[in-house]
């Protein structure tokens, strides 16, 4: 740690030395003052020489001594002192001019460096953005005017020809699959590239120029077996899926044909019995034949087995059947060398959507369908079946068994690793289970030894929890109760809408109903189910009852609503709500998606705009309590030996991205420099930049209703005005040298510098006051001590006379010696 030693000189003496040199100080620390005087001494030596510097110090010393001498307070003394100061200041004028020029030049250089740094960063960003545009254009084929042929860029021969275009060779990756020691890259144009260890022909590459086969490569190389030059029908194969395992690979083309290559042991290539017992691999992708010329939708490669799903939802398995990993039943324990239909699933009318093969186990998920019920979409299907060894499943499962814990979840993808599994729901939730080696399931294995193996699928809440109905069964209340139709009828899950199942109030002015969610939660949307029955009197409108609900307000608040009536209650609810909306259209189900992504609330109120009866069937409040650990919806999951990889899909809604961006730059303008590097926020950056006071006018997106955010609290303590209007007695936000908003780190340094200086001044004043108080007390004590000593001296002087007074008038005689 660096140690800084301050000179043991009084602060006032340093100030006086600076003033004698014509320096003006405002809010300066002792350290800064010492550095400034050190610079002045160096300039004196440079301009005046050592002799001039020594003479100046001697004159300064005499002036200080003469100033501290209180015996001369007449006008002549003051005039002489001022004359000496002026003479000293005049002699230092050339040094002061040189110092000011150097300071000005240094400040201009620092400003130029800062502006150049900001400009270089902006130019680098614009250059990257331009290159990104060119790359995107290269990835998208350009067709001729008729739209039948691809346009080919040709370099111009003459000056009037088209501009020169160099081939870039940029191809976008559409799919990636990683095996034990090799990787396959599937491009958007349907071509395939592989790299890694080439043993057993797992890369599918042809012999190189030196005739070597099964060679390793550090760079992706194209699998030319799917190229037109290596095919007799002169037609390129366009691939759409690839899968890799420990020593073999598989790919599906656009026509639904399956190709496999690599190690052929245990029959995992699915091409039948290999004739050469010494050459158990294939360098060239081989076509796998299925009965009935079925087209394949999905394929997965395991350590020693493989699986594929047809477009009709049929499952085919082949390879090693050891441990029941093929799910063909207890009677199949040998090697299956050709794709075999799992008839047990066909008999149970299970339509398979996707298959995943692990080390010694397998998993499938069924097709997901949806249906609408009263305007609400419900998902059906998406069940998960597993089979295989006990390492991952805790017991041997020889035939496909359904996992009941995932029923109703709607699983759309499964993944098998070495000894664990994962499943992604249609809502983006991730479930994991199996052997929890090194925490590969995402659940903390260090908490308890029982977490070393997760026997049932568990939701990984740290990533995403799909919003669910938080209002179900929660305590609620309403303004008045009519015909014993109390508030609990709106949170019992019954959306039927008949009169007997609805809450009902008396005829009131702006009646309300509200629910308490128990604790603050992030609310995503609210559904309000209306009454459905119609009047029996044909002279009345069929919408007589349902129209009473509109217009109505829905409020969301973090604090309990006040029990007020009429306009006063409606006004108070608006003031304390973090979000509210007015609905006017008569609907069976009114759905309100809250405008911001992180609206926090605990109390939800439904209140009419006018005087009427309030009745409706149900209120559903969808949200989550564990929102502060929210990461995002899971798009895809992949499992390996002892690891799990999760991919989050990008948010495509521009309004949501703009809201995220504005929240980020409202907290810190420097966030714009980070976010602009991502394609998702490029539009937001060009639209809002680093943010201005006009853009950020209005309520803060980070503050709560009755609690300011940390940034606004900082603005208040520093007396800064973040808005473009108002703010009496407040300072405008400082800006950078280029004129835009200053980042939070730099702004804090500026504010702390001002605050620190004020604190030092207050501390110095306090110390001076305490020193004066101590001096006064010491002086009073000294005066008291002196008075006590004088009193004692007087007492001693009076004592002999008092002793001799009784003997006055008596005769004395002297003794002769």
PDB file of C-alpha atoms in Angstrom, residues 64-281:
ATOM      1  CA  UNK A  64       5.126  36.062   7.974  1.00  0.00           C
ATOM      2  CA  UNK A  65       7.082  36.991  11.096  1.00  0.00           C
ATOM      3  CA  UNK A  66       6.179  40.672  10.737  1.00  0.00           C
ATOM      4  CA  UNK A  67       2.530  39.720  10.234  1.00  0.00           C
ATOM      5  CA  UNK A  68       2.476  37.650  13.426  1.00  0.00           C
ATOM      6  CA  UNK A  69       4.073  40.496  15.437  1.00  0.00           C
ATOM      7  CA  UNK A  70       1.179  42.150  17.278  1.00  0.00           C
ATOM      8  CA  UNK A  71       3.249  44.966  18.775  1.00  0.00           C
ATOM      9  CA  UNK A  72       2.951  47.080  15.624  1.00  0.00           C
ATOM     10  CA  UNK A  73      -0.667  47.719  14.707  1.00  0.00           C
ATOM     11  CA  UNK A  74      -0.369  51.276  13.467  1.00  0.00           C
ATOM     12  CA  UNK A  75      -1.155  52.407   9.951  1.00  0.00           C
ATOM     13  CA  UNK A  76       2.494  52.802   9.045  1.00  0.00           C
ATOM     14  CA  UNK A  77       3.192  49.197   9.952  1.00  0.00           C
ATOM     15  CA  UNK A  78       0.242  47.990   7.868  1.00  0.00           C
ATOM     16  CA  UNK A  79       1.314  50.136   4.904  1.00  0.00           C
ATOM     17  CA  UNK A  80       4.871  48.812   4.988  1.00  0.00           C
ATOM     18  CA  UNK A  81       3.621  45.243   5.241  1.00  0.00           C
ATOM     19  CA  UNK A  82       1.324  45.677   2.245  1.00  0.00           C
ATOM     20  CA  UNK A  83       4.156  47.293   0.269  1.00  0.00           C
ATOM     21  CA  UNK A  84       6.401  44.281   0.889  1.00  0.00           C
ATOM     22  CA  UNK A  85       3.626  41.922  -0.156  1.00  0.00           C
ATOM     23  CA  UNK A  86       3.022  43.853  -3.381  1.00  0.00           C
ATOM     24  CA  UNK A  87       6.733  43.881  -4.131  1.00  0.00           C
ATOM     25  CA  UNK A  88       6.968  40.131  -3.571  1.00  0.00           C
ATOM     26  CA  UNK A  89       3.882  39.513  -5.689  1.00  0.00           C
ATOM     27  CA  UNK A  90       5.244  41.683  -8.494  1.00  0.00           C
ATOM     28  CA  UNK A  91       8.513  39.793  -8.465  1.00  0.00           C
ATOM     29  CA  UNK A  92       6.657  36.495  -8.854  1.00  0.00           C
ATOM     30  CA  UNK A  93       4.370  37.734 -11.664  1.00  0.00           C
ATOM     31  CA  UNK A  94       6.459  36.220 -14.462  1.00  0.00           C
ATOM     32  CA  UNK A  95       6.499  32.864 -12.659  1.00  0.00           C
ATOM     33  CA  UNK A  96       2.735  33.065 -12.176  1.00  0.00           C
ATOM     34  CA  UNK A  97       2.230  33.807 -15.875  1.00  0.00           C
ATOM     35  CA  UNK A  98       4.328  30.783 -16.826  1.00  0.00           C
ATOM     36  CA  UNK A  99       2.402  28.615 -14.364  1.00  0.00           C
ATOM     37  CA  UNK A 100      -0.981  29.769 -15.679  1.00  0.00           C
ATOM     38  CA  UNK A 101       0.077  29.139 -19.280  1.00  0.00           C
ATOM     39  CA  UNK A 102       1.256  25.638 -18.472  1.00  0.00           C
ATOM     40  CA  UNK A 103      -1.908  24.866 -16.511  1.00  0.00           C
ATOM     41  CA  UNK A 104      -4.084  26.102 -19.345  1.00  0.00           C
ATOM     42  CA  UNK A 105      -2.128  24.059 -21.869  1.00  0.00           C
ATOM     43  CA  UNK A 106      -2.303  20.977 -19.641  1.00  0.00           C
ATOM     44  CA  UNK A 107      -6.070  21.349 -19.198  1.00  0.00           C
ATOM     45  CA  UNK A 108      -6.558  21.732 -22.939  1.00  0.00           C
ATOM     46  CA  UNK A 109      -4.455  18.624 -23.569  1.00  0.00           C
ATOM     47  CA  UNK A 110      -6.446  16.630 -21.017  1.00  0.00           C
ATOM     48  CA  UNK A 111      -9.717  17.776 -22.552  1.00  0.00           C
ATOM     49  CA  UNK A 112      -8.444  16.922 -26.022  1.00  0.00           C
ATOM     50  CA  UNK A 113      -7.431  13.450 -24.833  1.00  0.00           C
ATOM     51  CA  UNK A 114     -10.846  12.837 -23.304  1.00  0.00           C
ATOM     52  CA  UNK A 115     -12.673  14.074 -26.407  1.00  0.00           C
ATOM     53  CA  UNK A 116     -10.389  11.993 -28.639  1.00  0.00           C
ATOM     54  CA  UNK A 117     -10.977   8.902 -26.495  1.00  0.00           C
ATOM     55  CA  UNK A 118     -14.745   9.351 -26.704  1.00  0.00           C
ATOM     56  CA  UNK A 119     -14.521  10.005 -30.446  1.00  0.00           C
ATOM     57  CA  UNK A 120     -12.372   6.927 -31.061  1.00  0.00           C
ATOM     58  CA  UNK A 121     -14.839   4.778 -29.130  1.00  0.00           C
ATOM     59  CA  UNK A 122     -17.742   6.172 -31.165  1.00  0.00           C
ATOM     60  CA  UNK A 123     -15.895   5.649 -34.451  1.00  0.00           C
ATOM     61  CA  UNK A 124     -14.987   2.099 -33.474  1.00  0.00           C
ATOM     62  CA  UNK A 125     -18.631   1.394 -32.686  1.00  0.00           C
ATOM     63  CA  UNK A 126     -19.799   2.840 -36.005  1.00  0.00           C
ATOM     64  CA  UNK A 127     -17.165   0.794 -37.829  1.00  0.00           C
ATOM     65  CA  UNK A 128     -18.287  -2.410 -36.117  1.00  0.00           C
ATOM     66  CA  UNK A 129     -21.906  -1.608 -36.891  1.00  0.00           C
ATOM     67  CA  UNK A 130     -21.066  -1.017 -40.557  1.00  0.00           C
ATOM     68  CA  UNK A 131     -19.173  -4.302 -40.762  1.00  0.00           C
ATOM     69  CA  UNK A 132     -22.100  -6.052 -39.125  1.00  0.00           C
ATOM     70  CA  UNK A 133     -24.446  -4.670 -41.781  1.00  0.00           C
ATOM     71  CA  UNK A 134     -22.154  -5.955 -44.525  1.00  0.00           C
ATOM     72  CA  UNK A 135     -21.983  -9.365 -42.863  1.00  0.00           C
ATOM     73  CA  UNK A 136     -25.750  -9.570 -42.648  1.00  0.00           C
ATOM     74  CA  UNK A 137     -26.021  -8.621 -46.313  1.00  0.00           C
ATOM     75  CA  UNK A 138     -23.545 -11.370 -47.191  1.00  0.00           C
ATOM     76  CA  UNK A 139     -25.592 -13.927 -45.266  1.00  0.00           C
ATOM     77  CA  UNK A 140     -28.792 -13.087 -47.144  1.00  0.00           C
ATOM     78  CA  UNK A 141     -28.743 -14.164 -50.794  1.00  0.00           C
ATOM     79  CA  UNK A 142     -29.571 -11.479 -53.352  1.00  0.00           C
ATOM     80  CA  UNK A 143     -31.613 -12.516 -56.377  1.00  0.00           C
ATOM     81  CA  UNK A 144     -31.998 -11.121 -59.854  1.00  0.00           C
ATOM     82  CA  UNK A 145     -34.876  -8.902 -60.951  1.00  0.00           C
ATOM     83  CA  UNK A 146     -37.017 -11.901 -61.880  1.00  0.00           C
ATOM     84  CA  UNK A 147     -36.218 -13.523 -58.569  1.00  0.00           C
ATOM     85  CA  UNK A 148     -35.178 -16.845 -60.094  1.00  0.00           C
ATOM     86  CA  UNK A 149     -31.382 -16.782 -59.900  1.00  0.00           C
ATOM     87  CA  UNK A 150     -28.907 -15.661 -57.268  1.00  0.00           C
ATOM     88  CA  UNK A 151     -27.011 -12.488 -58.059  1.00  0.00           C
ATOM     89  CA  UNK A 152     -23.230 -12.948 -58.302  1.00  0.00           C
ATOM     90  CA  UNK A 153     -20.918 -10.012 -57.607  1.00  0.00           C
ATOM     91  CA  UNK A 154     -18.501  -9.427 -60.496  1.00  0.00           C
ATOM     92  CA  UNK A 155     -15.543  -7.065 -60.290  1.00  0.00           C
ATOM     93  CA  UNK A 156     -15.445  -4.289 -62.879  1.00  0.00           C
ATOM     94  CA  UNK A 157     -12.894  -4.405 -65.691  1.00  0.00           C
ATOM     95  CA  UNK A 158     -13.228  -0.757 -66.723  1.00  0.00           C
ATOM     96  CA  UNK A 159     -13.744   2.384 -64.714  1.00  0.00           C
ATOM     97  CA  UNK A 160     -17.420   2.345 -65.640  1.00  0.00           C
ATOM     98  CA  UNK A 161     -17.863  -1.179 -64.350  1.00  0.00           C
ATOM     99  CA  UNK A 162     -19.246  -2.133 -60.928  1.00  0.00           C
ATOM    100  CA  UNK A 163     -17.045  -1.571 -57.877  1.00  0.00           C
ATOM    101  CA  UNK A 164     -14.580  -4.202 -56.762  1.00  0.00           C
ATOM    102  CA  UNK A 165     -16.007  -6.700 -54.270  1.00  0.00           C
ATOM    103  CA  UNK A 166     -13.629  -9.036 -52.492  1.00  0.00           C
ATOM    104  CA  UNK A 167     -15.042 -12.425 -51.446  1.00  0.00           C
ATOM    105  CA  UNK A 168     -15.700 -12.455 -47.718  1.00  0.00           C
ATOM    106  CA  UNK A 169     -16.845 -16.051 -47.259  1.00  0.00           C
ATOM    107  CA  UNK A 170     -19.001 -15.204 -44.264  1.00  0.00           C
ATOM    108  CA  UNK A 171     -21.525 -17.956 -43.461  1.00  0.00           C
ATOM    109  CA  UNK A 172     -23.873 -17.835 -40.504  1.00  0.00           C
ATOM    110  CA  UNK A 173     -23.998 -20.818 -38.151  1.00  0.00           C
ATOM    111  CA  UNK A 174     -27.500 -22.245 -37.714  1.00  0.00           C
ATOM    112  CA  UNK A 175     -26.858 -25.201 -35.405  1.00  0.00           C
ATOM    113  CA  UNK A 176     -23.995 -26.571 -33.309  1.00  0.00           C
ATOM    114  CA  UNK A 177     -23.495 -30.029 -31.843  1.00  0.00           C
ATOM    115  CA  UNK A 178     -20.553 -31.115 -29.679  1.00  0.00           C
ATOM    116  CA  UNK A 179     -19.456 -34.677 -29.055  1.00  0.00           C
ATOM    117  CA  UNK A 180     -16.856 -36.099 -26.728  1.00  0.00           C
ATOM    118  CA  UNK A 181     -13.929 -34.789 -28.768  1.00  0.00           C
ATOM    119  CA  UNK A 182     -15.326 -33.178 -31.923  1.00  0.00           C
ATOM    120  CA  UNK A 183     -17.744 -30.437 -32.994  1.00  0.00           C
ATOM    121  CA  UNK A 184     -20.099 -30.095 -35.971  1.00  0.00           C
ATOM    122  CA  UNK A 185     -21.269 -26.716 -37.311  1.00  0.00           C
ATOM    123  CA  UNK A 186     -24.381 -26.552 -39.474  1.00  0.00           C
ATOM    124  CA  UNK A 187     -24.600 -23.395 -41.597  1.00  0.00           C
ATOM    125  CA  UNK A 188     -27.623 -21.501 -42.810  1.00  0.00           C
ATOM    126  CA  UNK A 189     -26.955 -22.598 -46.371  1.00  0.00           C
ATOM    127  CA  UNK A 190     -27.180 -26.260 -45.287  1.00  0.00           C
ATOM    128  CA  UNK A 191     -23.450 -27.012 -45.447  1.00  0.00           C
ATOM    129  CA  UNK A 192     -21.644 -28.866 -42.646  1.00  0.00           C
ATOM    130  CA  UNK A 193     -18.251 -28.183 -41.057  1.00  0.00           C
ATOM    131  CA  UNK A 194     -16.479 -30.341 -38.462  1.00  0.00           C
ATOM    132  CA  UNK A 195     -13.335 -30.089 -36.356  1.00  0.00           C
ATOM    133  CA  UNK A 196     -11.650 -31.923 -33.497  1.00  0.00           C
ATOM    134  CA  UNK A 197     -10.214 -35.431 -33.139  1.00  0.00           C
ATOM    135  CA  UNK A 198     -10.783 -37.461 -36.289  1.00  0.00           C
ATOM    136  CA  UNK A 199     -10.383 -40.981 -34.885  1.00  0.00           C
ATOM    137  CA  UNK A 200     -12.893 -43.546 -36.203  1.00  0.00           C
ATOM    138  CA  UNK A 201     -13.900 -41.136 -38.969  1.00  0.00           C
ATOM    139  CA  UNK A 202     -16.183 -39.135 -36.690  1.00  0.00           C
ATOM    140  CA  UNK A 203     -15.444 -35.892 -38.591  1.00  0.00           C
ATOM    141  CA  UNK A 204     -16.669 -37.287 -41.920  1.00  0.00           C
ATOM    142  CA  UNK A 205     -13.760 -35.677 -43.798  1.00  0.00           C
ATOM    143  CA  UNK A 206     -12.227 -37.121 -46.942  1.00  0.00           C
ATOM    144  CA  UNK A 207      -8.492 -37.993 -47.066  1.00  0.00           C
ATOM    145  CA  UNK A 208      -6.312 -34.902 -47.154  1.00  0.00           C
ATOM    146  CA  UNK A 209      -3.653 -34.007 -49.740  1.00  0.00           C
ATOM    147  CA  UNK A 210      -1.164 -36.420 -48.161  1.00  0.00           C
ATOM    148  CA  UNK A 211      -3.692 -39.259 -48.229  1.00  0.00           C
ATOM    149  CA  UNK A 212      -4.171 -39.334 -44.446  1.00  0.00           C
ATOM    150  CA  UNK A 213      -7.525 -40.462 -43.081  1.00  0.00           C
ATOM    151  CA  UNK A 214      -9.084 -39.966 -39.649  1.00  0.00           C
ATOM    152  CA  UNK A 215      -6.821 -36.957 -39.114  1.00  0.00           C
ATOM    153  CA  UNK A 216      -7.328 -34.283 -36.477  1.00  0.00           C
ATOM    154  CA  UNK A 217      -8.047 -30.659 -37.330  1.00  0.00           C
ATOM    155  CA  UNK A 218      -8.071 -27.511 -35.226  1.00  0.00           C
ATOM    156  CA  UNK A 219     -10.092 -25.501 -37.749  1.00  0.00           C
ATOM    157  CA  UNK A 220     -13.570 -26.289 -39.096  1.00  0.00           C
ATOM    158  CA  UNK A 221     -13.441 -28.033 -42.453  1.00  0.00           C
ATOM    159  CA  UNK A 222     -16.349 -28.622 -44.775  1.00  0.00           C
ATOM    160  CA  UNK A 223     -17.734 -32.149 -45.051  1.00  0.00           C
ATOM    161  CA  UNK A 224     -17.425 -32.508 -48.811  1.00  0.00           C
ATOM    162  CA  UNK A 225     -19.431 -35.733 -48.886  1.00  0.00           C
ATOM    163  CA  UNK A 226     -22.574 -33.603 -49.046  1.00  0.00           C
ATOM    164  CA  UNK A 227     -21.117 -31.428 -51.824  1.00  0.00           C
ATOM    165  CA  UNK A 228     -22.072 -31.744 -55.487  1.00  0.00           C
ATOM    166  CA  UNK A 229     -18.533 -32.714 -56.519  1.00  0.00           C
ATOM    167  CA  UNK A 230     -18.692 -35.909 -54.495  1.00  0.00           C
ATOM    168  CA  UNK A 231     -22.210 -36.979 -55.500  1.00  0.00           C
ATOM    169  CA  UNK A 232     -23.347 -38.728 -58.635  1.00  0.00           C
ATOM    170  CA  UNK A 233     -26.718 -36.991 -58.891  1.00  0.00           C
ATOM    171  CA  UNK A 234     -25.038 -33.564 -59.116  1.00  0.00           C
ATOM    172  CA  UNK A 235     -27.183 -32.078 -56.373  1.00  0.00           C
ATOM    173  CA  UNK A 236     -26.037 -30.590 -53.082  1.00  0.00           C
ATOM    174  CA  UNK A 237     -27.624 -31.898 -49.904  1.00  0.00           C
ATOM    175  CA  UNK A 238     -29.007 -29.201 -47.632  1.00  0.00           C
ATOM    176  CA  UNK A 239     -28.802 -30.324 -44.005  1.00  0.00           C
ATOM    177  CA  UNK A 240     -31.099 -29.025 -41.271  1.00  0.00           C
ATOM    178  CA  UNK A 241     -30.006 -30.892 -38.120  1.00  0.00           C
ATOM    179  CA  UNK A 242     -26.804 -32.485 -36.845  1.00  0.00           C
ATOM    180  CA  UNK A 243     -25.993 -34.530 -33.748  1.00  0.00           C
ATOM    181  CA  UNK A 244     -22.631 -35.672 -32.356  1.00  0.00           C
ATOM    182  CA  UNK A 245     -21.704 -38.193 -29.693  1.00  0.00           C
ATOM    183  CA  UNK A 246     -18.505 -39.755 -28.409  1.00  0.00           C
ATOM    184  CA  UNK A 247     -17.341 -41.375 -31.646  1.00  0.00           C
ATOM    185  CA  UNK A 248     -20.087 -41.024 -34.261  1.00  0.00           C
ATOM    186  CA  UNK A 249     -22.265 -38.338 -35.835  1.00  0.00           C
ATOM    187  CA  UNK A 250     -25.587 -38.022 -37.653  1.00  0.00           C
ATOM    188  CA  UNK A 251     -27.328 -35.436 -39.831  1.00  0.00           C
ATOM    189  CA  UNK A 252     -30.779 -34.947 -41.383  1.00  0.00           C
ATOM    190  CA  UNK A 253     -31.235 -33.281 -44.754  1.00  0.00           C
ATOM    191  CA  UNK A 254     -34.112 -31.124 -45.928  1.00  0.00           C
ATOM    192  CA  UNK A 255     -35.882 -34.168 -47.424  1.00  0.00           C
ATOM    193  CA  UNK A 256     -35.977 -35.999 -44.082  1.00  0.00           C
ATOM    194  CA  UNK A 257     -33.200 -38.482 -44.928  1.00  0.00           C
ATOM    195  CA  UNK A 258     -30.789 -39.521 -42.154  1.00  0.00           C
ATOM    196  CA  UNK A 259     -27.032 -39.936 -42.606  1.00  0.00           C
ATOM    197  CA  UNK A 260     -24.572 -41.370 -40.062  1.00  0.00           C
ATOM    198  CA  UNK A 261     -20.791 -41.726 -39.982  1.00  0.00           C
ATOM    199  CA  UNK A 262     -17.995 -42.521 -37.547  1.00  0.00           C
ATOM    200  CA  UNK A 263     -17.635 -45.542 -35.283  1.00  0.00           C
ATOM    201  CA  UNK A 264     -19.916 -48.452 -36.192  1.00  0.00           C
ATOM    202  CA  UNK A 265     -19.379 -50.573 -33.081  1.00  0.00           C
ATOM    203  CA  UNK A 266     -22.531 -51.753 -31.289  1.00  0.00           C
ATOM    204  CA  UNK A 267     -24.478 -51.010 -34.467  1.00  0.00           C
ATOM    205  CA  UNK A 268     -24.968 -47.341 -33.529  1.00  0.00           C
ATOM    206  CA  UNK A 269     -24.748 -46.182 -37.163  1.00  0.00           C
ATOM    207  CA  UNK A 270     -27.935 -48.116 -37.956  1.00  0.00           C
ATOM    208  CA  UNK A 271     -26.700 -49.370 -41.343  1.00  0.00           C
ATOM    209  CA  UNK A 272     -26.721 -53.083 -40.515  1.00  0.00           C
ATOM    210  CA  UNK A 273     -23.930 -55.541 -39.832  1.00  0.00           C
ATOM    211  CA  UNK A 274     -20.460 -54.334 -40.773  1.00  0.00           C
ATOM    212  CA  UNK A 275     -18.721 -56.945 -42.891  1.00  0.00           C
ATOM    213  CA  UNK A 276     -15.146 -55.989 -42.043  1.00  0.00           C
ATOM    214  CA  UNK A 277     -14.614 -56.828 -38.392  1.00  0.00           C
ATOM    215  CA  UNK A 278     -11.389 -54.815 -38.312  1.00  0.00           C
ATOM    216  CA  UNK A 279     -12.818 -51.647 -39.871  1.00  0.00           C
ATOM    217  CA  UNK A 280     -15.675 -50.719 -37.578  1.00  0.00           C
ATOM    218  CA  UNK A 281     -16.110 -47.154 -38.804  1.00  0.00           C
TER     219      UNK A 281
END
